[in-house]
Amino acid sequence: MPEMKAAVLNIIANIFDSPTLSDEIDLKKKVLGKLLNALKSSTLVSGLKKFFKSPTNSIKYAGFDLLRSIASNGAWGLEILFTDIELLVYLETSTKEPDKCGQEMKFAIIEAIWNNKSRTLLSDDINSRVGMLIRRGPFYHDTQLAEPLTM
């Protein structure tokens, strides 16, 4: 079953990445609407959050790839991703991804947002926060207090 979920998410991401469908915004929105109904969720990010928390990396990575694909799809993609601030908060939390591949895929979402030509439609606050994530890079981790060494 995990392979099926990952395959479905990857297929949707591939459809969104397809250059032949670049102008088919209504079709892409319809596909996302069907996905939201299947996830029983009001927003895409809250629906995909269960995939981010999946112990199966293939499902988690497929969810990341779908978000990256949507983030690179112009103004409508950013509009869908930023219907609430939940995605940005998740991307800013660097401790969520323990492995290198997960960190790189999460950063690919940030890069797709940054490279989206419609990014200027986002608020100054969101743009500055995304810019800070770009400067930090994919492997940044918040500083943590070290426990004192006792002997």
XYZ file of N, CA, C and O in Angstrom:
604
model
N 0.806 -1.201 0.000
C 0.000 0.000 0.000
C 0.857 1.276 0.000
O 0.500 2.228 -0.672
N 1.982 1.325 0.754
C 2.802 2.543 0.702
C 3.317 2.842 -0.705
O 3.400 4.003 -1.102
N 3.630 1.787 -1.461
C 4.129 1.997 -2.816
C 3.058 2.634 -3.693
O 3.363 3.476 -4.548
N 1.799 2.276 -3.481
C 0.698 2.831 -4.256
C 0.525 4.317 -3.946
O 0.363 5.142 -4.850
N 0.574 4.682 -2.656
C 0.439 6.091 -2.270
C 1.568 6.915 -2.878
O 1.349 8.005 -3.412
N 2.787 6.406 -2.774
C 3.944 7.122 -3.326
C 3.809 7.261 -4.838
O 4.101 8.322 -5.400
N 3.352 6.211 -5.496
C 3.198 6.254 -6.956
C 2.168 7.305 -7.370
O 2.388 8.056 -8.324
N 1.055 7.374 -6.657
C 0.016 8.356 -6.987
C 0.549 9.775 -6.831
O 0.364 10.627 -7.710
N 1.224 10.044 -5.720
C 1.785 11.389 -5.497
C 2.832 11.732 -6.551
O 2.877 12.866 -7.046
N 3.667 10.765 -6.906
C 4.692 11.000 -7.937
C 4.072 11.256 -9.301
O 4.555 12.093 -10.062
N 3.003 10.543 -9.625
C 2.329 10.755 -10.912
C 1.739 12.157 -10.980
O 1.872 12.852 -11.991
N 1.110 12.597 -9.889
C 0.548 13.951 -9.874
C 1.661 14.983 -10.033
O 1.523 15.946 -10.792
N 2.781 14.790 -9.344
C 3.917 15.716 -9.472
C 4.430 15.737 -10.915
O 4.739 16.806 -11.452
N 4.510 14.571 -11.547
C 4.977 14.507 -12.938
C 4.017 15.216 -13.884
O 4.439 15.861 -14.844
N 2.716 15.108 -13.626
C 1.738 15.817 -14.447
C 1.952 17.319 -14.319
O 1.947 18.051 -15.304
N 2.147 17.793 -13.095
C 2.332 19.230 -12.876
C 3.639 19.729 -13.478
O 3.744 20.888 -13.866
N 4.654 18.862 -13.541
C 5.943 19.243 -14.118
C 5.948 19.197 -15.645
O 6.846 19.732 -16.277
N 4.951 18.568 -16.234
C 4.918 18.374 -17.677
C 4.828 19.707 -18.424
O 3.904 20.484 -18.194
N 5.764 19.969 -19.332
C 5.706 21.228 -20.088
C 4.503 21.300 -21.029
O 4.020 22.384 -21.338
N 3.993 20.157 -21.451
C 2.839 20.182 -22.355
C 1.558 20.587 -21.631
O 0.597 20.994 -22.267
N 1.550 20.488 -20.308
C 0.370 20.873 -19.534
C 0.585 22.169 -18.753
O -0.174 22.471 -17.844
N 1.596 22.930 -19.127
C 1.930 24.122 -18.342
C 0.800 25.148 -18.295
O 0.665 25.873 -17.316
N -0.028 25.222 -19.310
C -1.118 26.198 -19.337
C -2.453 25.630 -18.864
O -3.451 26.345 -18.853
N -2.481 24.381 -18.484
C -3.726 23.722 -18.063
C -3.981 23.915 -16.569
O -4.097 22.954 -15.811
N -4.105 25.158 -16.132
C -4.264 25.462 -14.714
C -5.572 24.887 -14.171
O -5.608 24.342 -13.070
N -6.653 24.985 -14.933
C -7.936 24.457 -14.468
C -7.872 22.945 -14.236
O -8.411 22.435 -13.252
N -7.196 22.240 -15.132
C -7.030 20.797 -14.967
C -6.238 20.489 -13.700
O -6.601 19.612 -12.921
N -5.156 21.235 -13.481
C -4.326 21.011 -12.297
C -5.110 21.301 -11.020
O -5.011 20.561 -10.035
N -5.903 22.361 -11.025
C -6.722 22.670 -9.847
C -7.760 21.581 -9.601
O -8.040 21.235 -8.463
N -8.298 21.021 -10.674
C -9.284 19.950 -10.532
C -8.621 18.710 -9.930
O -9.190 18.060 -9.047
N -7.418 18.395 -10.380
C -6.691 17.245 -9.831
C -6.428 17.464 -8.342
O -6.619 16.565 -7.523
N -6.016 18.681 -7.970
C -5.768 18.965 -6.559
C -7.048 18.908 -5.739
O -7.039 18.461 -4.592
N -8.149 19.361 -6.326
C -9.432 19.270 -5.637
C -9.802 17.829 -5.329
O -10.266 17.504 -4.230
N -9.586 16.953 -6.302
C -9.852 15.526 -6.092
C -8.938 14.959 -5.010
O -9.359 14.154 -4.183
N -7.672 15.402 -5.020
C -6.727 14.941 -4.003
C -7.162 15.406 -2.617
O -7.126 14.635 -1.662
N -7.589 16.671 -2.502
C -8.064 17.180 -1.209
C -9.269 16.398 -0.714
O -9.370 16.097 0.477
N -10.186 16.073 -1.630
C -11.347 15.267 -1.238
C -10.909 13.894 -0.744
O -11.424 13.389 0.239
N -9.953 13.291 -1.443
C -9.466 11.967 -1.048
C -8.756 12.027 0.306
O -8.855 11.095 1.101
N -8.056 13.135 0.561
C -7.346 13.287 1.835
C -8.267 13.745 2.957
O -7.861 13.792 4.113
N -9.503 14.129 2.589
C -10.466 14.661 3.558
C -9.863 15.831 4.318
O -9.826 15.861 5.541
N -9.377 16.803 3.561
C -8.688 17.937 4.147
C -9.163 19.234 3.511
O -9.565 19.258 2.358
N -9.065 20.319 4.270
C -9.494 21.618 3.737
C -8.366 22.330 3.000
O -8.617 23.124 2.105
N -7.116 22.065 3.372
C -5.990 22.662 2.656
C -5.014 21.570 2.235
O -4.938 20.521 2.872
N -4.277 21.836 1.191
C -3.329 20.854 0.663
C -2.252 20.519 1.689
O -1.924 19.361 1.902
N -1.709 21.540 2.332
C -0.616 21.305 3.275
C -1.084 20.463 4.453
O -0.405 19.511 4.848
N -2.248 20.770 4.999
C -2.724 19.966 6.127
C -3.032 18.534 5.670
O -2.842 17.585 6.426
N -3.483 18.373 4.434
C -3.730 17.029 3.912
C -2.455 16.245 3.688
O -2.387 15.046 3.973
N -1.427 16.917 3.187
C -0.164 16.231 2.913
C 0.692 16.049 4.167
O 1.655 15.293 4.150
N 0.331 16.728 5.245
C 1.117 16.626 6.471
C 1.209 15.190 6.974
O 2.242 14.783 7.498
N 0.164 14.418 6.766
C 0.216 13.024 7.201
C 1.271 12.245 6.415
O 1.865 11.312 6.916
N 1.535 12.652 5.162
C 2.593 11.995 4.389
C 3.973 12.416 4.886
O 4.904 11.625 4.888
N 4.113 13.682 5.310
C 5.393 14.161 5.825
C 5.795 13.393 7.078
O 6.964 13.193 7.344
N 4.806 12.986 7.851
C 5.069 12.281 9.105
C 5.170 10.775 8.905
O 5.383 10.050 9.866
N 5.008 10.330 7.674
C 5.035 8.898 7.398
C 6.405 8.307 7.713
O 7.435 8.885 7.371
N 6.421 7.130 8.350
C 7.714 6.472 8.589
C 8.307 5.893 7.301
O 9.482 5.566 7.256
N 7.494 5.802 6.263
C 7.954 5.274 4.979
C 8.506 6.433 4.153
O 7.764 7.324 3.745
N 9.809 6.419 3.904
C 10.446 7.533 3.203
C 9.898 7.750 1.800
O 9.785 8.886 1.350
N 9.536 6.682 1.100
C 9.056 6.857 -0.268
C 7.785 7.705 -0.298
O 7.606 8.533 -1.196
N 6.908 7.545 0.683
C 5.692 8.348 0.750
C 6.031 9.791 1.108
O 5.521 10.740 0.513
N 6.899 9.962 2.092
C 7.308 11.310 2.509
C 7.958 12.058 1.349
O 7.628 13.205 1.064
N 8.866 11.400 0.655
C 9.575 12.049 -0.458
C 8.621 12.370 -1.607
O 8.764 13.396 -2.273
N 7.641 11.497 -1.848
C 6.657 11.772 -2.905
C 5.819 12.993 -2.545
O 5.497 13.811 -3.411
N 5.467 13.137 -1.277
C 4.743 14.325 -0.822
C 5.565 15.583 -1.007
O 5.064 16.621 -1.455
N 6.854 15.511 -0.675
C 7.757 16.648 -0.889
C 7.841 17.003 -2.371
O 7.831 18.177 -2.744
N 7.955 15.973 -3.219
C 8.073 16.213 -4.653
C 6.818 16.875 -5.211
O 6.893 17.760 -6.062
N 5.663 16.467 -4.710
C 4.414 17.101 -5.146
C 4.383 18.575 -4.737
O 4.039 19.438 -5.547
N 4.787 18.878 -3.518
C 4.828 20.283 -3.087
C 5.815 21.093 -3.921
O 5.531 22.231 -4.291
N 6.967 20.508 -4.235
C 7.951 21.202 -5.069
C 7.368 21.505 -6.437
O 7.513 22.601 -6.972
N 6.671 20.540 -6.985
C 6.070 20.710 -8.304
C 5.015 21.810 -8.288
O 4.960 22.652 -9.192
N 4.177 21.824 -7.268
C 3.145 22.852 -7.156
C 3.788 24.227 -6.953
O 3.367 25.220 -7.555
N 4.829 24.282 -6.133
C 5.496 25.559 -5.848
C 6.141 26.170 -7.084
O 6.325 27.387 -7.158
N 6.466 25.368 -8.063
C 7.105 25.889 -9.272
C 6.100 26.208 -10.377
O 6.480 26.547 -11.485
N 4.815 26.119 -10.065
C 3.765 26.292 -11.070
C 3.105 27.662 -11.044
O 1.888 27.772 -11.136
N 3.868 28.712 -10.924
C 3.321 30.057 -11.060
C 2.474 30.508 -9.885
O 2.507 29.943 -8.794
N 1.691 31.551 -10.143
C 0.914 32.199 -9.083
C -0.109 31.258 -8.462
O -0.302 31.265 -7.242
N -0.769 30.442 -9.275
C -1.798 29.560 -8.716
C -1.186 28.562 -7.747
O -1.801 28.210 -6.742
N 0.029 28.085 -8.034
C 0.695 27.137 -7.133
C 1.019 27.766 -5.790
O 0.785 27.176 -4.738
N 1.543 28.995 -5.830
C 1.842 29.685 -4.578
C 0.570 29.998 -3.806
O 0.541 29.915 -2.572
N -0.477 30.346 -4.536
C -1.756 30.646 -3.884
C -2.274 29.422 -3.124
O -2.741 29.534 -1.989
N -2.162 28.263 -3.728
C -2.627 27.036 -3.081
C -1.757 26.694 -1.873
O -2.263 26.323 -0.821
N -0.447 26.850 -2.012
C 0.453 26.482 -0.920
C 0.361 27.433 0.264
O 0.577 27.028 1.404
N 0.065 28.694 -0.009
C 0.062 29.675 1.071
C -1.342 30.125 1.450
O -1.547 31.259 1.860
N -2.328 29.203 1.344
C -3.665 29.530 1.839
C -3.634 29.700 3.352
O -4.474 30.367 3.922
N -2.671 29.071 3.988
C -2.384 29.343 5.393
C -0.870 29.295 5.576
O -0.139 28.911 4.668
N -0.390 29.691 6.716
C 1.051 29.836 6.941
C 1.695 28.510 7.367
O 2.890 28.427 7.578
N 0.895 27.452 7.422
C 1.353 26.158 7.921
C 2.570 25.621 7.160
O 3.492 25.068 7.766
N 2.605 25.771 5.842
C 3.732 25.260 5.060
C 5.025 25.980 5.431
O 6.052 25.341 5.651
N 4.983 27.292 5.519
C 6.188 28.050 5.832
C 6.717 27.681 7.215
O 7.929 27.512 7.391
N 5.834 27.529 8.172
C 6.249 27.129 9.518
C 6.918 25.756 9.468
O 7.961 25.535 10.082
N 6.347 24.840 8.695
C 6.936 23.510 8.558
C 8.322 23.586 7.903
O 9.271 22.937 8.350
N 8.449 24.387 6.848
C 9.736 24.500 6.160
C 10.794 25.158 7.046
O 11.977 24.845 6.929
N 10.382 26.042 7.916
C 11.329 26.719 8.812
C 11.822 25.814 9.931
O 12.855 26.083 10.527
N 11.113 24.754 10.199
C 11.487 23.837 11.277
C 12.490 22.838 10.729
O 12.128 21.845 10.117
N 13.752 23.130 10.947
C 14.809 22.332 10.310
C 15.041 20.992 10.986
O 15.665 20.113 10.420
N 14.556 20.810 12.181
C 14.835 19.566 12.900
C 13.889 18.436 12.515
O 14.042 17.332 13.004
N 12.952 18.693 11.637
C 11.957 17.677 11.277
C 12.523 16.570 10.387
O 11.990 15.486 10.350
N 13.562 16.849 9.622
C 14.096 15.868 8.675
C 15.437 15.324 9.158
O 16.443 16.014 9.101
N 15.458 14.078 9.605
C 16.698 13.518 10.140
C 17.695 13.057 9.082
O 18.883 12.942 9.367
N 17.244 12.789 7.848
C 18.161 12.259 6.844
C 18.463 13.289 5.749
O 17.701 14.221 5.522
N 19.595 13.101 5.091
C 20.083 14.036 4.075
C 19.107 14.175 2.906
O 18.832 15.286 2.456
N 18.581 13.076 2.422
C 17.672 13.124 1.273
C 16.422 13.930 1.616
O 15.959 14.742 0.815
N 15.863 13.723 2.801
C 14.691 14.474 3.232
C 14.986 15.968 3.330
O 14.170 16.799 2.935
N 16.175 16.315 3.845
C 16.566 17.722 3.950
C 16.703 18.346 2.563
O 16.285 19.486 2.337
N 17.293 17.608 1.627
C 17.452 18.122 0.267
C 16.113 18.292 -0.439
O 15.896 19.272 -1.149
N 15.198 17.344 -0.238
C 13.893 17.442 -0.891
C 13.066 18.576 -0.292
O 12.357 19.277 -1.002
N 13.178 18.757 1.011
C 12.492 19.870 1.668
C 13.049 21.195 1.150
O 12.304 22.136 0.879
N 14.364 21.269 0.963
C 14.989 22.482 0.441
C 14.596 22.727 -1.018
O 14.498 23.879 -1.453
N 14.337 21.663 -1.774
C 13.894 21.821 -3.166
C 12.553 22.554 -3.229
O 12.299 23.313 -4.168
N 11.705 22.352 -2.226
C 10.444 23.098 -2.147
C 10.741 24.579 -1.947
O 10.162 25.446 -2.618
N 11.659 24.872 -1.047
C 12.044 26.266 -0.765
C 12.621 26.915 -2.019
O 12.270 28.052 -2.362
N 13.492 26.195 -2.724
C 14.068 26.733 -3.963
C 12.999 26.980 -5.027
O 13.055 27.975 -5.742
N 12.020 26.075 -5.116
C 10.950 26.251 -6.099
C 10.128 27.500 -5.789
O 9.745 28.239 -6.694
N 9.880 27.752 -4.520
C 9.166 28.974 -4.122
C 10.005 30.188 -4.485
O 9.511 31.158 -5.061
N 11.294 30.139 -4.149
C 12.204 31.268 -4.398
C 12.348 31.571 -5.882
O 12.422 32.723 -6.288
N 12.387 30.525 -6.713
C 12.588 30.694 -8.154
C 11.292 30.933 -8.927
O 11.342 31.190 -10.129
N 10.160 30.858 -8.261
C 8.874 31.092 -8.911
C 8.767 32.578 -9.263
O 8.918 33.446 -8.406
N 8.526 32.860 -10.519
C 8.458 34.255 -10.983
C 7.313 35.032 -10.333
O 7.349 36.257 -10.277
N 6.332 34.333 -9.828
C 5.187 34.989 -9.186
C 5.402 35.211 -7.690
O 4.490 35.637 -6.988
N 6.597 34.935 -7.210
C 6.902 35.083 -5.779
C 6.650 36.500 -5.291
O 6.350 36.730 -4.117
N 6.720 37.485 -6.180
C 6.508 38.876 -5.778
C 5.075 39.107 -5.290
O 4.816 40.112 -4.623
N 4.165 38.190 -5.596
C 2.788 38.309 -5.122
C 2.654 37.946 -3.647
O 1.650 38.279 -3.016
N 3.655 37.268 -3.105
C 3.627 36.897 -1.695
C 3.965 38.119 -0.841
O 4.604 39.062 -1.309
N 3.590 38.081 0.404
C 3.859 39.210 1.301
C 5.363 39.384 1.512
O 6.151 38.448 1.317
N 5.748 40.571 1.935
C 7.159 40.844 2.217
C 7.682 39.931 3.327
O 8.827 39.475 3.283
N 6.831 39.663 4.312
C 7.227 38.790 5.411
C 7.557 37.393 4.901
O 8.602 36.824 5.240
N 6.689 36.836 4.071
C 6.931 35.490 3.535
C 8.177 35.481 2.663
O 9.016 34.591 2.772
N 8.328 36.499 1.811
C 9.520 36.566 0.955
C 10.802 36.649 1.769
O 11.796 35.994 1.434
N 10.814 37.432 2.833
C 12.031 37.549 3.639
C 12.318 36.248 4.383
O 13.480 35.846 4.519
N 11.280 35.575 4.838
C 11.482 34.298 5.538
C 11.982 33.217 4.582
O 12.862 32.427 4.937
N 11.457 33.192 3.365
C 11.934 32.229 2.361
C 13.385 32.570 1.991
O 14.223 31.674 1.843
N 13.694 33.862 1.854
C 15.064 34.281 1.565
C 16.038 33.830 2.643
O 17.166 33.401 2.352
N 15.618 33.907 3.894
C 16.472 33.451 4.988
C 16.709 31.948 4.893
O 17.832 31.463 5.106
N 15.675 31.191 4.522
C 15.832 29.738 4.364
C 16.788 29.414 3.218
O 17.582 28.470 3.311
N 16.737 30.192 2.149
C 17.659 29.995 1.019
C 19.095 30.237 1.483
O 20.006 29.465 1.156
N 19.313 31.310 2.230
C 20.669 31.622 2.706
C 21.200 30.546 3.655
O 22.399 30.264 3.667
N 20.325 29.954 4.435
C 20.746 28.915 5.374
C 21.177 27.634 4.662
O 22.063 26.932 5.122
N 20.500 27.304 3.572
C 20.825 26.081 2.843
C 20.072 24.881 3.384
O 19.365 24.966 4.383
N 20.250 23.736 2.734
C 19.445 22.557 3.077
C 19.823 21.867 4.390
O 19.020 21.142 4.956
N 21.025 22.093 4.881
C 21.495 21.314 6.032
C 21.598 22.126 7.318
O 22.226 21.705 8.274
N 20.959 23.280 7.349
C 20.985 24.126 8.535
C 20.178 23.478 9.661
O 19.110 22.928 9.448
N 20.705 23.558 10.862
C 19.972 23.122 12.052
C 20.067 24.213 13.101
O 21.116 24.825 13.280
N 18.950 24.447 13.788
C 18.942 25.435 14.854
C 19.968 25.040 15.906
O 20.206 23.859 16.162
N 20.559 26.057 16.529
C 21.504 25.762 17.595
C 20.744 25.192 18.787
O 19.625 25.597 19.089
N 21.364 24.240 19.420
C 20.758 23.596 20.569
C 21.717 23.693 21.736
O 22.933 23.643 21.555
N 21.161 23.823 22.903
C 21.995 23.867 24.096
C 22.609 22.493 24.335
O 21.928 21.479 24.300
N 23.903 22.511 24.566
C 24.583 21.263 24.867
C 24.406 20.956 26.354
O 24.408 21.854 27.193
N 24.240 19.706 26.641
C 24.135 19.312 28.052
C 25.524 19.345 28.659
O 26.517 18.994 28.010
N 25.611 19.769 29.897
C 26.932 19.821 30.525
C 27.517 18.417 30.679
O 26.784 17.465 30.947
N 28.816 18.341 30.433
C 29.501 17.061 30.592
C 29.799 16.849 32.063
O 30.338 17.711 32.736
N 29.426 15.720 32.562
C 29.722 15.399 33.970
C 30.520 14.117 34.004
O 30.345 13.221 33.196
N 31.406 14.071 34.937
C 32.236 12.875 35.064
C 32.021 12.221 36.384
O 31.711 12.710 37.352
